[in-house]
Tab-separated table of C-alpha atoms in Angstrom:
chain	number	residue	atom	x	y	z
H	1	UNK	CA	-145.195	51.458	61.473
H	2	UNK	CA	-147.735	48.539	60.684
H	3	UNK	CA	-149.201	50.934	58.062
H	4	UNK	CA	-145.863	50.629	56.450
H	5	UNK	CA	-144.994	46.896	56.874
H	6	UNK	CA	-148.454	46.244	55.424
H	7	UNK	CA	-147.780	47.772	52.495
H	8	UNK	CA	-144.217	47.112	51.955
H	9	UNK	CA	-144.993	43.116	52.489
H	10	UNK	CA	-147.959	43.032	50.180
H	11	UNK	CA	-145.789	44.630	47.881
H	12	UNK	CA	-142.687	42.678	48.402
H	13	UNK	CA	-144.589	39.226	48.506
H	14	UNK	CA	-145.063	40.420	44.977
H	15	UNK	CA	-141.905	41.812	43.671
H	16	UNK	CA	-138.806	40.102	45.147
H	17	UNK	CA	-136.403	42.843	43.655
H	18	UNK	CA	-137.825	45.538	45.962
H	19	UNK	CA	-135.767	44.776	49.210
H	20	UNK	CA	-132.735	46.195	46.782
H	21	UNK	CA	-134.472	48.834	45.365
H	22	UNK	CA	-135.925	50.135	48.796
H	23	UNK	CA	-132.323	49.537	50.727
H	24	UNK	CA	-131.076	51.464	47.817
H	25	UNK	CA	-133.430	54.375	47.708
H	26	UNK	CA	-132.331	55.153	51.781
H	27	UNK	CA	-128.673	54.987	51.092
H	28	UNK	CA	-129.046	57.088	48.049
H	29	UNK	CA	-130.976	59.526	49.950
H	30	UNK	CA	-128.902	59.519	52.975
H	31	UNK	CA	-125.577	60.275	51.397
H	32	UNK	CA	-126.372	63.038	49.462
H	33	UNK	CA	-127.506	65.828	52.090
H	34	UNK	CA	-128.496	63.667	54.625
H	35	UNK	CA	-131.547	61.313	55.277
H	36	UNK	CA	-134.509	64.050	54.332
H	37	UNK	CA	-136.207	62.397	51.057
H	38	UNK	CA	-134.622	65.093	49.030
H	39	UNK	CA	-134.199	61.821	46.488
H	40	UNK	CA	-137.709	61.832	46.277
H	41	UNK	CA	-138.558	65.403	44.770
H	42	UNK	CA	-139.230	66.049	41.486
H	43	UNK	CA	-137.226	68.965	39.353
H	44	UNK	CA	-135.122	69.481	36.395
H	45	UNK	CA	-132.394	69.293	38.145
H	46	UNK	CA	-133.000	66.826	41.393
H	47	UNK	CA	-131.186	64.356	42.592
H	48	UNK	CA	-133.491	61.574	40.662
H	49	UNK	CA	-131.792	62.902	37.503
H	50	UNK	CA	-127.971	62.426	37.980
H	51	UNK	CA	-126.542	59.277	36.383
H	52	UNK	CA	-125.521	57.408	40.002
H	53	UNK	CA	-129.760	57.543	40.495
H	54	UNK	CA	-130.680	56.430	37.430
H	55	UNK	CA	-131.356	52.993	37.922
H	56	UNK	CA	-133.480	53.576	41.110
H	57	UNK	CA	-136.540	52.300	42.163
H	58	UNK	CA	-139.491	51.768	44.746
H	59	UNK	CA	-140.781	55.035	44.456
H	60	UNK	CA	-144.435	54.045	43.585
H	61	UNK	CA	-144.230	52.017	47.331
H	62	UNK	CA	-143.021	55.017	49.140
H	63	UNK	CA	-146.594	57.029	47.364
H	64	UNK	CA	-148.629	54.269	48.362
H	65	UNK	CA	-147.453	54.415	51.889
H	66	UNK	CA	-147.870	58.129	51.906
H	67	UNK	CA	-150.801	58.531	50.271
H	68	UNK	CA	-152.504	55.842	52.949
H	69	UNK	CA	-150.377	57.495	55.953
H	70	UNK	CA	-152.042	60.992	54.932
H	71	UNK	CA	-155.702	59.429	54.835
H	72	UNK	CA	-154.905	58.095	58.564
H	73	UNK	CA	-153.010	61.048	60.346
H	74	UNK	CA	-152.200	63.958	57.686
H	75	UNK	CA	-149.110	65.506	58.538
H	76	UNK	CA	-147.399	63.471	60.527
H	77	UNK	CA	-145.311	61.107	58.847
H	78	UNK	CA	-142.286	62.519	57.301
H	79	UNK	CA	-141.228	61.077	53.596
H	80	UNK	CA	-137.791	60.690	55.425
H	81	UNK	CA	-139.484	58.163	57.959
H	82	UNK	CA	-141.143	56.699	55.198
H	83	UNK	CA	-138.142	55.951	53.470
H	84	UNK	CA	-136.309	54.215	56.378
H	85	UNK	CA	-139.090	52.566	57.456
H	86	UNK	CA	-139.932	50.701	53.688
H	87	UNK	CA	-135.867	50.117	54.068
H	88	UNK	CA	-136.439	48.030	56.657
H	89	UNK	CA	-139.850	46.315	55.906
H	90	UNK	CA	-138.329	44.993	52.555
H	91	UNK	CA	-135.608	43.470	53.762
H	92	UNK	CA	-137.131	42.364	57.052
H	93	UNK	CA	-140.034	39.939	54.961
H	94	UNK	CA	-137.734	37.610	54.500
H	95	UNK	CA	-137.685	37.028	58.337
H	96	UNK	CA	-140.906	37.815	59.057
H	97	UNK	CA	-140.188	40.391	61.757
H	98	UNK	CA	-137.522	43.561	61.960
H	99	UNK	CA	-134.353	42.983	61.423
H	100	UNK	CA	-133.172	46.312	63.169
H	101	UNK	CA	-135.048	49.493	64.712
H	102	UNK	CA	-135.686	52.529	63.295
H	103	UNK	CA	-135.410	55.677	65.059
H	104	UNK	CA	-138.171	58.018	63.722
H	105	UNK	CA	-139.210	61.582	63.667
H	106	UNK	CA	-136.617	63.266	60.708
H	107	UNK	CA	-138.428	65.902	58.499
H	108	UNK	CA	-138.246	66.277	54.730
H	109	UNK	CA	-135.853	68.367	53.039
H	110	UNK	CA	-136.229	71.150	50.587
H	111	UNK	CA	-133.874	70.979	48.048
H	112	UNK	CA	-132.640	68.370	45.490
H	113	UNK	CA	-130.314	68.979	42.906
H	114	UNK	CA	-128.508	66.222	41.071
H	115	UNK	CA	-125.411	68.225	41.730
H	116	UNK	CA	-124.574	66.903	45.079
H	117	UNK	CA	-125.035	63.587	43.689
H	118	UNK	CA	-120.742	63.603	43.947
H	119	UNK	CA	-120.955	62.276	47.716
H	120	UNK	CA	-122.078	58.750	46.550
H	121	UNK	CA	-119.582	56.516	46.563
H	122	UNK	CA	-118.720	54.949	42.864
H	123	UNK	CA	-119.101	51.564	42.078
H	124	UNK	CA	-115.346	51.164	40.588
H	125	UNK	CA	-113.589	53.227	43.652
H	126	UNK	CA	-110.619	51.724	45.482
H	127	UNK	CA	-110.455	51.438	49.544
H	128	UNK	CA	-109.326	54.853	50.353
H	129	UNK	CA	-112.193	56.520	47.820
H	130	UNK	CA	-114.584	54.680	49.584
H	131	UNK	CA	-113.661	55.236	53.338
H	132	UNK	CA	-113.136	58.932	51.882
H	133	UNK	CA	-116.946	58.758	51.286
H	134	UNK	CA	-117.931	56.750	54.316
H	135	UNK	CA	-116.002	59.036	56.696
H	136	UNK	CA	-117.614	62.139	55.706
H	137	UNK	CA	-120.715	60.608	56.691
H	138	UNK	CA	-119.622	59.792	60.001
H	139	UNK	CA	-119.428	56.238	59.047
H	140	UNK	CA	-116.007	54.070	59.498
H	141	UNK	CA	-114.602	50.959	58.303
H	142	UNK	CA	-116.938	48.565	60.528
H	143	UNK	CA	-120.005	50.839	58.876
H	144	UNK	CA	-118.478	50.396	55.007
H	145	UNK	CA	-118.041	46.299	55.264
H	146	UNK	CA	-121.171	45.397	57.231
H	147	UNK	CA	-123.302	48.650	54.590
H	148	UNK	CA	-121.739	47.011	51.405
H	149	UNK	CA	-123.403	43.909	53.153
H	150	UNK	CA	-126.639	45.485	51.573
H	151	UNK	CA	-125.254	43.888	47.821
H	152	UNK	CA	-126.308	40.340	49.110
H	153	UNK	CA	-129.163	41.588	47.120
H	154	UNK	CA	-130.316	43.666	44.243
H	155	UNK	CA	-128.622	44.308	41.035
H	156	UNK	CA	-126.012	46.494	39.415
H	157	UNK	CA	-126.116	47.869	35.610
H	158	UNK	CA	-123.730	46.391	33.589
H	159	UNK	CA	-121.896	49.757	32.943
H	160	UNK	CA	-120.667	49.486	36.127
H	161	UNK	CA	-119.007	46.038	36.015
H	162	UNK	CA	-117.979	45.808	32.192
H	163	UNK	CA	-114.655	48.382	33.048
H	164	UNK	CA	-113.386	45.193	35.293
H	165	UNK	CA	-114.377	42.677	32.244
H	166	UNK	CA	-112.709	44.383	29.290
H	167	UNK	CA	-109.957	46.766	30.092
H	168	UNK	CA	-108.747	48.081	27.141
H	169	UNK	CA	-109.382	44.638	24.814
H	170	UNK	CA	-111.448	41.540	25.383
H	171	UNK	CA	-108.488	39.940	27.188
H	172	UNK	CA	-108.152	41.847	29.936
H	173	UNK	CA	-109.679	40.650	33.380
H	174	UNK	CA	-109.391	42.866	36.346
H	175	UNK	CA	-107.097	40.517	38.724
H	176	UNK	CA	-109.055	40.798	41.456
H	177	UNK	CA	-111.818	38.828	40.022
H	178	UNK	CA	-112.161	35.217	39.723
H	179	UNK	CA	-111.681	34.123	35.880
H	180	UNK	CA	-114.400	31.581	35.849
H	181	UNK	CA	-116.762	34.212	37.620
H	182	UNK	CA	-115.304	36.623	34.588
H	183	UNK	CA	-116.735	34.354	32.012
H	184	UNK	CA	-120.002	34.301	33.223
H	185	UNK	CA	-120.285	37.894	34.339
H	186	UNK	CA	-119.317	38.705	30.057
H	187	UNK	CA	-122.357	36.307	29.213
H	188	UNK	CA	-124.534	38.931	31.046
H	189	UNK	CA	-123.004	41.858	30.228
H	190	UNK	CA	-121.295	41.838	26.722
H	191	UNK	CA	-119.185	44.438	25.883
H	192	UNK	CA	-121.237	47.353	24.756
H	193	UNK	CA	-121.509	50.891	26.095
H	194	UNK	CA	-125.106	51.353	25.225
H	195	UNK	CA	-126.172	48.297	27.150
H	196	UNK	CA	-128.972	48.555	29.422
H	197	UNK	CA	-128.742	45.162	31.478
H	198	UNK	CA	-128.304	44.414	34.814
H	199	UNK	CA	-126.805	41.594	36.546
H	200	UNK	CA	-127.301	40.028	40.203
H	201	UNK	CA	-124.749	41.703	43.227
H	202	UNK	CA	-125.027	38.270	44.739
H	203	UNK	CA	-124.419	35.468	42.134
H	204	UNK	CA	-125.090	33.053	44.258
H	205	UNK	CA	-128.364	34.170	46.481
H	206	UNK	CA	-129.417	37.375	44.670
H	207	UNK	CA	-132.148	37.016	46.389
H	208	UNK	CA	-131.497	35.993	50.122
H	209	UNK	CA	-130.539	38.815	52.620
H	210	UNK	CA	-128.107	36.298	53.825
H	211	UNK	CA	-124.129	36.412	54.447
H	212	UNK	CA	-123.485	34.999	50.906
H	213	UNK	CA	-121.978	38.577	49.657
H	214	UNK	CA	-118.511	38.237	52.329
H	215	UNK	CA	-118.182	34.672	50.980
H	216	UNK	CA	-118.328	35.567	47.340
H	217	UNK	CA	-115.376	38.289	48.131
H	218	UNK	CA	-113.111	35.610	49.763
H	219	UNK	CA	-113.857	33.714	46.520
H	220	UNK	CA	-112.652	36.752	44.810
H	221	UNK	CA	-116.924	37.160	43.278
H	222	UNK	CA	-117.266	40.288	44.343
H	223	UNK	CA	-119.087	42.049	41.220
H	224	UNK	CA	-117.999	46.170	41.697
H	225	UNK	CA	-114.589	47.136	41.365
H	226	UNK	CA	-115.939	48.774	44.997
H	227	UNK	CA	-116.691	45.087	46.136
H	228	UNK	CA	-113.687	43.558	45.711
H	229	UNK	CA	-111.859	46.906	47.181
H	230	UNK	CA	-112.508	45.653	50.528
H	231	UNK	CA	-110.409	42.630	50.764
H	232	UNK	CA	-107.615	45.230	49.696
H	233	UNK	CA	-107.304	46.737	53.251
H	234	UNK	CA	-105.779	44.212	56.378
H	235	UNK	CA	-108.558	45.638	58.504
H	236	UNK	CA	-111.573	45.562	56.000
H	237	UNK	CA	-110.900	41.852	54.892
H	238	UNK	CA	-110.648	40.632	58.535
H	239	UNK	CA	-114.305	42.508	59.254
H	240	UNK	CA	-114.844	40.569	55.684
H	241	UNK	CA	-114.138	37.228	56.994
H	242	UNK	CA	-116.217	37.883	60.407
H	243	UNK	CA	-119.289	38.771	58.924
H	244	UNK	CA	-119.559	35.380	56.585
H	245	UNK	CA	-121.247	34.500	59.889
H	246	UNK	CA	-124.826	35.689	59.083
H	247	UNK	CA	-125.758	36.172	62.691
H	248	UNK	CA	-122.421	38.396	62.924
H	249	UNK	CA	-123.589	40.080	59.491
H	250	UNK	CA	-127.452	40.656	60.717
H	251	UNK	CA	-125.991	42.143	64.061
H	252	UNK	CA	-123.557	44.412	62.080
H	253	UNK	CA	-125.777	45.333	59.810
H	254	UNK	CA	-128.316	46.425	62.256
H	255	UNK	CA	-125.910	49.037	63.692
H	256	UNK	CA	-125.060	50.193	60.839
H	257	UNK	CA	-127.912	50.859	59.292
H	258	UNK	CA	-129.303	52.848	62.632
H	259	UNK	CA	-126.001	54.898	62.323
H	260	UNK	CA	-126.725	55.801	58.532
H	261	UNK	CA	-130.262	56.426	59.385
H	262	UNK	CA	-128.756	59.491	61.679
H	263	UNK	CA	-126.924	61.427	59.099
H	264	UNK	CA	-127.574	64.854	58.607
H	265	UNK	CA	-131.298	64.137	59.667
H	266	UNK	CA	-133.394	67.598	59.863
H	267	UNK	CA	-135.546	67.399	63.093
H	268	UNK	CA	-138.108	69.298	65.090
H	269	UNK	CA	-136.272	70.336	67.528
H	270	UNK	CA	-133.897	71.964	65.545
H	271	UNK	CA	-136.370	73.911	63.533
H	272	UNK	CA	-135.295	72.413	60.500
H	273	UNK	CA	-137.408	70.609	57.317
H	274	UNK	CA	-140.832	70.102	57.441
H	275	UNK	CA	-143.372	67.060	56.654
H	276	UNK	CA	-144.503	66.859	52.678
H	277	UNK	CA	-148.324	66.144	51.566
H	278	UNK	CA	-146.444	64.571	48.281
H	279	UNK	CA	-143.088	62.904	48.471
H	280	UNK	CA	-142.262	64.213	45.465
H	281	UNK	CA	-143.279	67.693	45.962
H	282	UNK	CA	-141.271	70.153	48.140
């Protein structure tokens, strides 16, 4: 593990978007077959290559780490580990020590094919789409507010938000979203479908892994569609309201993130996966 964090800090120290881009890459992985790096292999048709993945990054951290892990004890360290571990490094700098623990010893995957890419939840689904998504992870409503915690940081591509800016014409404002917010979401993304910008999650700490994101949502500042979704549910905006308490949100988040890290994980013990020379190589 200090093999990781040395490399994910040094990196981090240099590159403040890679907490978002790391957090990303896990969740990305672990909702679509499980947590087994299958987001990591290259094909024609792997996961890297559906639209949802598009935007991702941090892969050239997860090759240092792995390329630095083999030199020190070959075999051993699964890309899946790797993964969860860089996770939790990037965000974790900001505090200087680990925000949660990770439980180690899952095995990479096999197979990768943009395909399954279907059991990501979308950026403009309602409640029920989302716990939909959540739930056949094993994950429940706590799991959804304190995981959608994770867009106190990073970005989102402006394809995503524009649907909730300009519905139809240039009047029409999604009413769940505060109109002065509106105004200066439309300065960063204008209405165009080939636009390739991205604008912050967090408006007002984009980047501070901090309890910011629940207070935006009372403020109705939520930037997804899937944001603002959760103060559309009784029991979803009162886990809303509790976790604008950062120490509530850190402790939340923790769990969470250690019941994510469990999904669908290919171990040992079961005989199932194995442990990759190349991340991005089966």
């Amino acid at each position: 593990e200090a093999t990781v964090r040395s490399i994910t800090w040094a990196q981090v120290a240099g590159n403040q978007a890679l907490p978002g881009q790391l957090l990303r890459l896990h969740f990305h992985d672990c909702f679509v077959k499980g947590c087994d790096a299958s987001i990591l292999l290259d094909n024609a048709q792997s996961e890297k290559t559906a639209p949802p993945n598009g935007s991702l990054g941090g892969y050239p951290v997860i090759d240092a780490i792995k390329a630095q892990l083999e030199k020190a004890c070959p075999g051993v360290v699964s890309c899946a580990d790797i993964v969860a571990l860089a996770a939790r490094d990037a965000v974790s700098y900001q505090f200087k020590a680990p925000l949660w623990q990770v439980e180690t010893g899952r095995r990479d995957g096999p197979v990768s094919l943009a395909s399954n890419t279907g059991a990501l939840p979308s950026p403009s689904a309602g409640f029920n789409g989302l716990l939909q998504s959540f739930a056949a992870k094993g994950l429940d409503v706590n799991d959804l507010v304190a995981l959608s915690g994770a867009h106190t940081i990073g970005k989102a591509s402006c394809s995503s938000v524009t649907p909730r800016l300009y519905q139809g014409n240039a009047t029409s404002i999604d009413p769940l979203l505060d109109s002065t917010y509106a105004k200066t979401l439309m300065n960063a993304c204008p209405n165009s479908p080939t636009s390739t910008s991205t604008v912050d999650l967090d408006g007002a700490t984009p980047f501070k892994f901090d309890g910011s994101y629940y207070t935006n949502l009372q403020n109705k500042r939520g930037v997804l569609a899937s944001d603002a979704a959760l103060t559309q549910n009784a029991a979803a905006a009162t886990i809303v309201n509790d976790l604008t308490n950062p120490i509530k949100f850190y402790a939340a988040f923790s769990m969470s993130m250690k019941k994510m890290g469990r999904v669908d994980v290919l171990t040992l013990k079961n005989g199932q996966g194995k442990i990759r020379t190349k991340c991005n190589v089966p």
